[in-house]
Amino acid sequence: MMKIGVDAMGGDFAPKITVLGAMAAIKKFDDIEIVLYGKEEEIKKYLTDDTRITIKNCNEVISMGEKDPVKIVRSNLDYSLVEALKDGKDLKVDAVVSSGPTQAVVAISRLIVKPMKGMRRVALGPVIPSLDGKGKFLLDAGANVELNAENIDQLAYFATVVAENALGWKNPKVGLVNIGEEPGKGRQVDKEAYELLKADKRINFFGNIEPKEMHFVDCDIFVTDGFSGNILMKSMEGTAKMMSVMLKEEIKRNTRGKIGYLFMKKNLDKFKKRFDVTEVGGAMVCGVNIPIVKAHGNSDEYAFSNAIRLARGMVKNDVIGKVKAGLGELGE
Amino acid sequence: MMKIGVDAMGGDFAPKITVLGAMAAIKKFDDIEIVLYGKEEEIKKYLTDDTRITIKNCNEVISMGEKDPVKIVRSNLDYSLVEALKDGKDLKVDAVVSSGPTQAVVAISRLIVKPMKGMRRVALGPVIPSLDGKGKFLLDAGANVELNAENIDQLAYFATVVAENALGWKNPKVGLVNIGEEPGKGRQVDKEAYELLKADKRINFFGNIEPKEMHFVDCDIFVTDGFSGNILMKSMEGTAKMMSVMLKEEIKRNTRGKIGYLFMKKNLDKFKKRFDVTEVGGAMVCGVNIPIVKAHGNSDEYAFSNAIRLARGMVKNDVIGKVKAGLGELGE
């Protein structure tokens, strides 16, 4: 039985969604227990079934606009995220899931749980939609504004192990996000990263990949620095949002559109689901000593339960142990 | 009567599309003449009406995979793009339009036409789709992999003049592409650019803008370095392409979808048109001494005629003269 720590107070709709998501995950997986960190009274309002769920009361909540994670950690106040991560560090829980503010989750994870020995940087790794429905693993999506070539190569290896073990992808290919396909494209860091990735026998290097092709190509993992990765991810989000609104507007514009909609409602629902990030549930905080999943701030119950599913997969397949073994750090 | 030079041999479907596009533009605008640069015999196959169109025969064509623009320029061979730009430099034509390979168009423009005095960098500036249909002006979308804060500030001013004069946007707002909205976000260059933009009285600074919001906010121009801008633009392209394919697949999946489609075909065509880049026609090569428009490589006749329209607008409104005046270089 594994234990997953859930920051019940993180996200736009906490603690309702986090509690409902936890109960949904418990129903799906009989091999997990969940510890909910947060205000006990508020949590109890929504916790209609406490099978394999316990509550650890915490009085403080990190605000979505929090800018000073170091102060949070040093405060010694009982923030729900901090307490969950402390228990993660002490191995009282096997993984942590939070919908809290991205930068705070990443920074506090690094401060409390600590990076793996041998991993220079902690990165954010979401699984983004792809045409084939399998998804693509992108990192770093925003934990570090700058990375050097060696950092990018490490992330490529980390992502390979995670993809093989937690996502079940066989011999995944790694692409370097770039402005052109040919070798020699990009900034100095991209050129250096290309050479390191090409020479790295632990990974299956695909080559440079332009974002206009990434959803279509036979390549599973995309690596870049955190600034570019964040721009890429948010540009996808923005474009998808714009197109969804445009489609809705055009359909509602006249009677023919509305009638057509009645016929193809289910088709459109399926379409929407295909590029919906909630299917994966969250981004992995990559490079720290335990599995940590950062769920979307606006996750619904389904998305949040999927974030828990992702954390469970990482624990079940001992992703962290395997990465450590690969980094030559198993005996630390 | 203004004269527009058209590289008839650039792009995936040249010279058919470029010739058809030129004839379409001539029909739309009675104040332009067009010079087609390229293989006269091939051009004549498609030129069914030579009203206000002349041909300047050129025997050489730049391949889409061309990697050495300097060699092209030094070769002294009569490449269609090179001849068009030389005539642009000598003011024999007022503007140049090409669907040739982006990097070659940008680099050869810089080599032959030369950057404006006072403009340190040449940038690529496409108008990207927005929810309100007006579009957003993005630069640099890929001419320079790196830019310093001062370069970015110059682009912001250039874009402001172009937007006011060629696009007709009143007092356009300039946003800095970034990974967060708050001041102080991003890399060192972003922090410095933020301060310069904020202090620059020639522009109307909006602040930082995340790509997930850019299609929705009341901000007209987005500036960043050419690597980030290229990633952003191509990520939009990729996401739009993926979603279009997904939508088509879901609609075709069953009879209900197909019937629904019969009802809302026109609505979906309109939807498609709203995020279609062909409406604008091309990206501006910003910072050189004449208006140069780089049309999409896969432009159709309509898109290519719109690229000519954009070039016409830049000439008609003396965009280059106004930027020069602003830079204090009118008398050069």
GROMACS .gro file of N, CA and C in nm, chain A residues 67 103 129-131 142 145-146 177-180 182 185-188 190 210-213 215-216 224-228 230-232 234-247 249-251 253-254 256-257 259-264 267-268 270-271 274-275, chain B residues 67 103 129-131 142 145-146 177-180 182 185-188 190 210-213 215-216 224-228 230-232 234-247 249-251 253-254 256-257 259-264 267-268 270-271 274-275:
model
  390
   67LYS      N    1   0.515   3.503  -0.397
   67LYS     CA    2   0.638   3.532  -0.469
   67LYS      C    3   0.765   3.497  -0.392
  103GLN      N    4   0.545   2.817  -0.949
  103GLN     CA    5   0.679   2.854  -0.903
  103GLN      C    6   0.700   2.816  -0.757
  129PRO      N    7  -0.063   1.751  -2.518
  129PRO     CA    8  -0.142   1.670  -2.612
  129PRO      C    9  -0.068   1.646  -2.744
  130SER      N   10  -0.100   1.534  -2.806
  130SER     CA   11  -0.046   1.506  -2.940
  130SER      C   12  -0.158   1.448  -3.026
  131LEU      N   13  -0.135   1.444  -3.155
  131LEU     CA   14  -0.240   1.399  -3.246
  131LEU      C   15  -0.279   1.254  -3.219
  142GLY      N   16   0.934   2.547  -1.734
  142GLY     CA   17   0.930   2.674  -1.663
  142GLY      C   18   0.996   2.681  -1.527
  145VAL      N   19   1.469   2.963  -1.580
  145VAL     CA   20   1.467   3.048  -1.699
  145VAL      C   21   1.584   3.018  -1.791
  146GLU      N   22   1.696   2.974  -1.732
  146GLU     CA   23   1.809   2.938  -1.817
  146GLU      C   24   1.865   2.802  -1.777
  177VAL      N   25   1.400   2.105  -2.881
  177VAL     CA   26   1.317   2.212  -2.935
  177VAL      C   27   1.408   2.316  -3.000
  178ASN      N   28   1.382   2.349  -3.126
  178ASN     CA   29   1.470   2.443  -3.194
  178ASN      C   30   1.394   2.518  -3.304
  179ILE      N   31   1.461   2.617  -3.362
  179ILE     CA   32   1.396   2.700  -3.464
  179ILE      C   33   1.417   2.646  -3.604
  180GLY      N   34   1.485   2.534  -3.616
  180GLY     CA   35   1.503   2.470  -3.745
  180GLY      C   36   1.542   2.326  -3.723
  182GLU      N   37   1.774   2.142  -3.899
  182GLU     CA   38   1.911   2.105  -3.928
  182GLU      C   39   2.001   2.121  -3.806
  185LYS      N   40   2.144   2.470  -3.577
  185LYS     CA   41   2.043   2.575  -3.560
  185LYS      C   42   2.038   2.621  -3.415
  186GLY      N   43   1.992   2.744  -3.394
  186GLY     CA   44   1.963   2.791  -3.260
  186GLY      C   45   2.074   2.871  -3.195
  187ARG      N   46   2.059   2.890  -3.064
  187ARG     CA   47   2.156   2.967  -2.987
  187ARG      C   48   2.277   2.878  -2.956
  188GLN      N   49   2.376   2.935  -2.893
  188GLN     CA   50   2.494   2.858  -2.856
  188GLN      C   51   2.455   2.737  -2.770
  190ASP      N   52   2.182   2.574  -2.762
  190ASP     CA   53   2.112   2.471  -2.841
  190ASP      C   54   2.212   2.389  -2.923
  210GLU      N   55   1.104   2.141  -3.461
  210GLU     CA   56   1.035   2.270  -3.458
  210GLU      C   57   0.895   2.252  -3.398
  211PRO      N   58   0.851   2.350  -3.317
  211PRO     CA   59   0.722   2.334  -3.250
  211PRO      C   60   0.604   2.316  -3.345
  212LYS      N   61   0.617   2.357  -3.469
  212LYS     CA   62   0.503   2.338  -3.559
  212LYS      C   63   0.485   2.191  -3.597
  213GLU      N   64   0.588   2.111  -3.574
  213GLU     CA   65   0.581   1.968  -3.609
  213GLU      C   66   0.564   1.877  -3.487
  215HIS      N   67   0.356   1.802  -3.256
  215HIS     CA   68   0.239   1.718  -3.225
  215HIS      C   69   0.223   1.602  -3.322
  216PHE      N   70   0.302   1.604  -3.429
  216PHE     CA   71   0.283   1.509  -3.538
  216PHE      C   72   0.394   1.406  -3.551
  224THR      N   73   1.421   2.150  -2.364
  224THR     CA   74   1.469   2.286  -2.390
  224THR      C   75   1.485   2.355  -2.254
  225ASP      N   76   1.530   2.480  -2.257
  225ASP     CA   77   1.539   2.556  -2.132
  225ASP      C   78   1.399   2.594  -2.084
  226GLY      N   79   1.390   2.638  -1.958
  226GLY     CA   80   1.260   2.667  -1.898
  226GLY      C   81   1.189   2.788  -1.953
  227PHE      N   82   1.263   2.883  -2.007
  227PHE     CA   83   1.197   3.000  -2.068
  227PHE      C   84   1.128   2.957  -2.197
  228SER      N   85   1.203   2.894  -2.286
  228SER     CA   86   1.147   2.851  -2.415
  228SER      C   87   1.035   2.750  -2.395
  230ASN      N   88   0.839   2.715  -2.140
  230ASN     CA   89   0.721   2.782  -2.086
  230ASN      C   90   0.647   2.859  -2.195
  231ILE      N   91   0.723   2.929  -2.279
  231ILE     CA   92   0.664   3.003  -2.391
  231ILE      C   93   0.589   2.906  -2.482
  232LEU      N   94   0.654   2.794  -2.511
  232LEU     CA   95   0.594   2.693  -2.599
  232LEU      C   96   0.462   2.641  -2.539
  234LYS      N   97   0.269   2.768  -2.303
  234LYS     CA   98   0.162   2.868  -2.288
  234LYS      C   99   0.109   2.915  -2.422
  235SER      N  100   0.193   2.908  -2.525
  235SER     CA  101   0.146   2.942  -2.659
  235SER      C  102   0.045   2.837  -2.707
  236MET      N  103   0.074   2.711  -2.677
  236MET     CA  104  -0.023   2.604  -2.707
  236MET      C  105  -0.155   2.629  -2.636
  237GLU      N  106  -0.144   2.660  -2.507
  237GLU     CA  107  -0.264   2.685  -2.427
  237GLU      C  108  -0.345   2.800  -2.486
  238GLY      N  109  -0.275   2.909  -2.518
  238GLY     CA  110  -0.343   3.028  -2.569
  238GLY      C  111  -0.410   3.001  -2.703
  239THR      N  112  -0.339   2.931  -2.791
  239THR     CA  113  -0.394   2.902  -2.923
  239THR      C  114  -0.516   2.810  -2.912
  240ALA      N  115  -0.503   2.708  -2.827
  240ALA     CA  116  -0.615   2.615  -2.809
  240ALA      C  117  -0.737   2.688  -2.753
  241LYS      N  118  -0.712   2.778  -2.659
  241LYS     CA  119  -0.822   2.854  -2.598
  241LYS      C  120  -0.888   2.944  -2.703
  242MET      N  121  -0.804   3.014  -2.781
  242MET     CA  122  -0.858   3.103  -2.884
  242MET      C  123  -0.942   3.025  -2.984
  243MET      N  124  -0.890   2.912  -3.028
  243MET     CA  125  -0.962   2.835  -3.129
  243MET      C  126  -1.092   2.780  -3.074
  244SER      N  127  -1.091   2.739  -2.947
  244SER     CA  128  -1.215   2.689  -2.886
  244SER      C  129  -1.321   2.798  -2.883
  245VAL      N  130  -1.280   2.918  -2.843
  245VAL     CA  131  -1.375   3.029  -2.837
  245VAL      C  132  -1.426   3.062  -2.976
  246MET      N  133  -1.336   3.067  -3.075
  246MET     CA  134  -1.376   3.097  -3.212
  246MET      C  135  -1.477   2.993  -3.265
  247LEU      N  136  -1.448   2.866  -3.237
  247LEU     CA  137  -1.537   2.759  -3.285
  247LEU      C  138  -1.675   2.776  -3.225
  249GLU      N  139  -1.810   3.050  -3.106
  249GLU     CA  140  -1.875   3.170  -3.162
  249GLU      C  141  -1.934   3.144  -3.300
  250GLU      N  142  -1.857   3.073  -3.383
  250GLU     CA  143  -1.905   3.050  -3.520
  250GLU      C  144  -2.025   2.956  -3.522
  251ILE      N  145  -2.024   2.858  -3.433
  251ILE     CA  146  -2.136   2.763  -3.428
  251ILE      C  147  -2.263   2.833  -3.381
  253ARG      N  148  -2.342   3.133  -3.421
  253ARG     CA  149  -2.373   3.251  -3.500
  253ARG      C  150  -2.511   3.245  -3.568
  254ASN      N  151  -2.554   3.126  -3.605
  254ASN     CA  152  -2.682   3.116  -3.677
  254ASN      C  153  -2.750   2.980  -3.653
  256ARG      N  154  -2.826   2.735  -3.862
  256ARG     CA  155  -2.761   2.618  -3.923
  256ARG      C  156  -2.651   2.565  -3.833
  257GLY      N  157  -2.576   2.657  -3.774
  257GLY     CA  158  -2.470   2.616  -3.684
  257GLY      C  159  -2.525   2.543  -3.563
  259ILE      N  160  -2.813   2.386  -3.536
  259ILE     CA  161  -2.868   2.255  -3.573
  259ILE      C  162  -2.754   2.156  -3.594
  260GLY      N  163  -2.652   2.201  -3.667
  260GLY     CA  164  -2.536   2.115  -3.690
  260GLY      C  165  -2.478   2.069  -3.558
  261TYR      N  166  -2.474   2.160  -3.461
  261TYR     CA  167  -2.419   2.127  -3.330
  261TYR      C  168  -2.497   2.014  -3.263
  262LEU      N  169  -2.631   2.020  -3.277
  262LEU     CA  170  -2.713   1.915  -3.217
  262LEU      C  171  -2.674   1.777  -3.272
  263PHE      N  172  -2.642   1.773  -3.399
  263PHE     CA  173  -2.601   1.646  -3.458
  263PHE      C  174  -2.463   1.602  -3.410
  264MET      N  175  -2.371   1.696  -3.404
  264MET     CA  176  -2.232   1.653  -3.378
  264MET      C  177  -2.181   1.689  -3.240
  267ASN      N  178  -1.935   1.444  -3.111
  267ASN     CA  179  -1.808   1.453  -3.185
  267ASN      C  180  -1.725   1.570  -3.133
  268LEU      N  181  -1.792   1.683  -3.109
  268LEU     CA  182  -1.719   1.801  -3.062
  268LEU      C  183  -1.668   1.783  -2.919
  270LYS      N  184  -1.572   1.503  -2.797
  270LYS     CA  185  -1.456   1.416  -2.812
  270LYS      C  186  -1.335   1.496  -2.862
  271PHE      N  187  -1.362   1.586  -2.956
  271PHE     CA  188  -1.259   1.676  -3.008
  271PHE      C  189  -1.197   1.755  -2.894
  274ARG      N  190  -0.966   1.567  -2.671
  274ARG     CA  191  -0.838   1.523  -2.729
  274ARG      C  192  -0.724   1.620  -2.704
  275PHE      N  193  -0.755   1.749  -2.694
  275PHE     CA  194  -0.644   1.841  -2.665
  275PHE      C  195  -0.653   1.897  -2.524
  399LYS      N  196   2.140   2.744  -4.734
  399LYS     CA  197   2.198   2.771  -4.603
  399LYS      C  198   2.306   2.879  -4.608
  435GLN      N  199   1.511   3.243  -4.376
  435GLN     CA  200   1.644   3.289  -4.335
  435GLN      C  201   1.717   3.355  -4.452
  461PRO      N  202  -0.288   3.572  -3.572
  461PRO     CA  203  -0.432   3.584  -3.549
  461PRO      C  204  -0.465   3.622  -3.404
  462SER      N  205  -0.575   3.691  -3.387
  462SER     CA  206  -0.625   3.719  -3.253
  462SER      C  207  -0.776   3.696  -3.251
  463LEU      N  208  -0.832   3.689  -3.132
  463LEU     CA  209  -0.974   3.659  -3.120
  463LEU      C  210  -1.060   3.766  -3.187
  474GLY      N  211   1.211   3.543  -3.562
  474GLY     CA  212   1.312   3.446  -3.602
  474GLY      C  213   1.432   3.496  -3.680
  477VAL      N  214   1.866   3.493  -3.336
  477VAL     CA  215   1.844   3.400  -3.225
  477VAL      C  216   1.860   3.471  -3.091
  478GLU      N  217   1.942   3.573  -3.087
  478GLU     CA  218   1.954   3.648  -2.962
  478GLU      C  219   1.944   3.798  -2.987
  509VAL      N  220   0.685   3.967  -2.436
  509VAL     CA  221   0.655   3.825  -2.416
  509VAL      C  222   0.736   3.774  -2.296
  510ASN      N  223   0.667   3.711  -2.201
  510ASN     CA  224   0.738   3.667  -2.082
  510ASN      C  225   0.668   3.546  -2.019
  511ILE      N  226   0.733   3.488  -1.919
  511ILE     CA  227   0.678   3.367  -1.856
  511ILE      C  228   0.589   3.401  -1.737
  512GLY      N  229   0.573   3.529  -1.707
  512GLY     CA  230   0.483   3.571  -1.601
  512GLY      C  231   0.447   3.716  -1.622
  514GLU      N  232   0.414   3.960  -1.383
  514GLU     CA  233   0.471   4.057  -1.291
  514GLU      C  234   0.606   4.110  -1.343
  517LYS      N  235   1.002   3.927  -1.399
  517LYS     CA  236   0.997   3.790  -1.449
  517LYS      C  237   1.096   3.771  -1.564
  518GLY      N  238   1.138   3.649  -1.587
  518GLY     CA  239   1.215   3.615  -1.706
  518GLY      C  240   1.365   3.615  -1.687
  519ARG      N  241   1.435   3.615  -1.800
  519ARG     CA  242   1.580   3.612  -1.801
  519ARG      C  243   1.633   3.754  -1.778
  520GLN      N  244   1.762   3.765  -1.768
  520GLN     CA  245   1.821   3.897  -1.749
  520GLN      C  246   1.778   3.993  -1.860
  522ASP      N  247   1.515   3.993  -2.038
  522ASP     CA  248   1.374   4.031  -2.027
  522ASP      C  249   1.354   4.138  -1.919
  542GLU      N  250   0.197   3.689  -2.104
  542GLU     CA  251   0.219   3.545  -2.123
  542GLU      C  252   0.148   3.499  -2.249
  543PRO      N  253   0.211   3.408  -2.325
  543PRO     CA  254   0.152   3.365  -2.452
  543PRO      C  255   0.012   3.304  -2.439
  544LYS      N  256  -0.024   3.257  -2.320
  544LYS     CA  257  -0.158   3.199  -2.310
  544LYS      C  258  -0.266   3.307  -2.313
  545GLU      N  259  -0.227   3.432  -2.290
  545GLU     CA  260  -0.324   3.542  -2.288
  545GLU      C  261  -0.317   3.628  -2.413
  547HIS      N  262  -0.372   3.626  -2.729
  547HIS     CA  263  -0.477   3.641  -2.830
  547HIS      C  264  -0.599   3.714  -2.776
  548PHE      N  265  -0.603   3.735  -2.646
  548PHE     CA  266  -0.723   3.787  -2.581
  548PHE      C  267  -0.707   3.929  -2.527
  556THR      N  268   0.996   4.023  -2.844
  556THR     CA  269   1.085   3.930  -2.775
  556THR      C  270   1.203   3.901  -2.868
  557ASP      N  271   1.297   3.820  -2.822
  557ASP     CA  272   1.409   3.781  -2.909
  557ASP      C  273   1.361   3.684  -3.016
  558GLY      N  274   1.444   3.664  -3.119
  558GLY     CA  275   1.403   3.584  -3.233
  558GLY      C  276   1.388   3.435  -3.205
  559PHE      N  277   1.458   3.384  -3.104
  559PHE     CA  278   1.441   3.242  -3.070
  559PHE      C  279   1.304   3.221  -3.007
  560SER      N  280   1.275   3.299  -2.903
  560SER     CA  281   1.147   3.285  -2.833
  560SER      C  282   1.030   3.316  -2.926
  562ASN      N  283   1.017   3.286  -3.247
  562ASN     CA  284   1.001   3.179  -3.345
  562ASN      C  285   0.932   3.058  -3.281
  563ILE      N  286   0.974   3.024  -3.159
  563ILE     CA  287   0.912   2.912  -3.086
  563ILE      C  288   0.764   2.941  -3.066
  564LEU      N  289   0.734   3.064  -3.026
  564LEU     CA  290   0.596   3.105  -3.001
  564LEU      C  291   0.512   3.090  -3.129
  566LYS      N  292   0.573   2.922  -3.408
  566LYS     CA  293   0.561   2.786  -3.460
  566LYS      C  294   0.478   2.696  -3.368
  567SER      N  295   0.475   2.729  -3.241
  567SER     CA  296   0.391   2.654  -3.149
  567SER      C  297   0.243   2.682  -3.179
  568MET      N  298   0.213   2.808  -3.209
  568MET     CA  299   0.078   2.844  -3.253
  568MET      C  300   0.040   2.767  -3.379
  569GLU      N  301   0.130   2.767  -3.475
  569GLU     CA  302   0.105   2.698  -3.601
  569GLU      C  303   0.079   2.550  -3.578
  570GLY      N  304   0.164   2.489  -3.496
  570GLY     CA  305   0.152   2.345  -3.469
  570GLY      C  306   0.022   2.311  -3.398
  571THR      N  307  -0.012   2.393  -3.298
  571THR     CA  308  -0.134   2.367  -3.223
  571THR      C  309  -0.257   2.384  -3.312
  572ALA      N  310  -0.256   2.489  -3.393
  572ALA     CA  311  -0.370   2.514  -3.483
  572ALA      C  312  -0.384   2.398  -3.582
  573LYS      N  313  -0.270   2.351  -3.632
  573LYS     CA  314  -0.274   2.241  -3.728
  573LYS      C  315  -0.326   2.114  -3.661
  574MET      N  316  -0.276   2.087  -3.541
  574MET     CA  317  -0.321   1.967  -3.470
  574MET      C  318  -0.471   1.972  -3.444
  575MET      N  319  -0.518   2.088  -3.398
  575MET     CA  320  -0.660   2.099  -3.366
  575MET      C  321  -0.746   2.088  -3.492
  576SER      N  322  -0.699   2.142  -3.602
  576SER     CA  323  -0.775   2.132  -3.727
  576SER      C  324  -0.788   1.985  -3.769
  577VAL      N  325  -0.678   1.913  -3.759
  577VAL     CA  326  -0.682   1.771  -3.797
  577VAL      C  327  -0.775   1.694  -3.703
  578MET      N  328  -0.764   1.722  -3.573
  578MET     CA  329  -0.849   1.652  -3.475
  578MET      C  330  -0.997   1.679  -3.502
  579LEU      N  331  -1.028   1.804  -3.531
  579LEU     CA  332  -1.167   1.841  -3.556
  579LEU      C  333  -1.220   1.765  -3.678
  581GLU      N  334  -1.106   1.485  -3.802
  581GLU     CA  335  -1.118   1.342  -3.771
  581GLU      C  336  -1.245   1.310  -3.692
  582GLU      N  337  -1.274   1.396  -3.594
  582GLU     CA  338  -1.391   1.368  -3.511
  582GLU      C  339  -1.521   1.385  -3.589
  583ILE      N  340  -1.523   1.484  -3.677
  583ILE     CA  341  -1.644   1.506  -3.757
  583ILE      C  342  -1.667   1.390  -3.854
  585ARG      N  343  -1.589   1.091  -3.812
  585ARG     CA  344  -1.592   0.962  -3.744
  585ARG      C  345  -1.723   0.885  -3.763
  586ASN      N  346  -1.834   0.957  -3.775
  586ASN     CA  347  -1.963   0.887  -3.788
  586ASN      C  348  -2.066   0.972  -3.866
  588ARG      N  349  -2.355   1.106  -3.775
  588ARG     CA  350  -2.404   1.226  -3.708
  588ARG      C  351  -2.309   1.343  -3.732
  589GLY      N  352  -2.181   1.313  -3.726
  589GLY     CA  353  -2.082   1.417  -3.749
  589GLY      C  354  -2.092   1.470  -3.892
  591ILE      N  355  -2.350   1.459  -4.094
  591ILE     CA  356  -2.474   1.535  -4.115
  591ILE      C  357  -2.459   1.674  -4.052
  592GLY      N  358  -2.407   1.676  -3.930
  592GLY     CA  359  -2.386   1.804  -3.863
  592GLY      C  360  -2.300   1.896  -3.948
  593TYR      N  361  -2.200   1.835  -4.012
  593TYR     CA  362  -2.109   1.914  -4.096
  593TYR      C  363  -2.183   1.978  -4.213
  594LEU      N  364  -2.277   1.904  -4.272
  594LEU     CA  365  -2.354   1.960  -4.384
  594LEU      C  366  -2.428   2.087  -4.341
  595PHE      N  367  -2.476   2.086  -4.217
  595PHE     CA  368  -2.546   2.205  -4.167
  595PHE      C  369  -2.451   2.321  -4.142
  596MET      N  370  -2.337   2.289  -4.081
  596MET     CA  371  -2.253   2.400  -4.035
  596MET      C  372  -2.126   2.419  -4.116
  599ASN      N  373  -2.017   2.773  -4.129
  599ASN     CA  374  -1.966   2.819  -3.999
  599ASN      C  375  -1.823   2.771  -3.978
  600LEU      N  376  -1.798   2.646  -4.016
  600LEU     CA  377  -1.663   2.591  -3.995
  600LEU      C  378  -1.562   2.656  -4.091
  602LYS      N  379  -1.575   2.961  -4.185
  602LYS     CA  380  -1.549   3.092  -4.126
  602LYS      C  381  -1.455   3.078  -4.006
  603PHE      N  382  -1.477   2.973  -3.928
  603PHE     CA  383  -1.390   2.943  -3.814
  603PHE      C  384  -1.246   2.925  -3.863
  606ARG      N  385  -1.069   3.239  -3.955
  606ARG     CA  386  -1.036   3.332  -3.847
  606ARG      C  387  -0.896   3.313  -3.791
  607PHE      N  388  -0.846   3.190  -3.795
  607PHE     CA  389  -0.709   3.174  -3.743
  607PHE      C  390  -0.611   3.145  -3.855
   0.00000   0.00000   0.00000
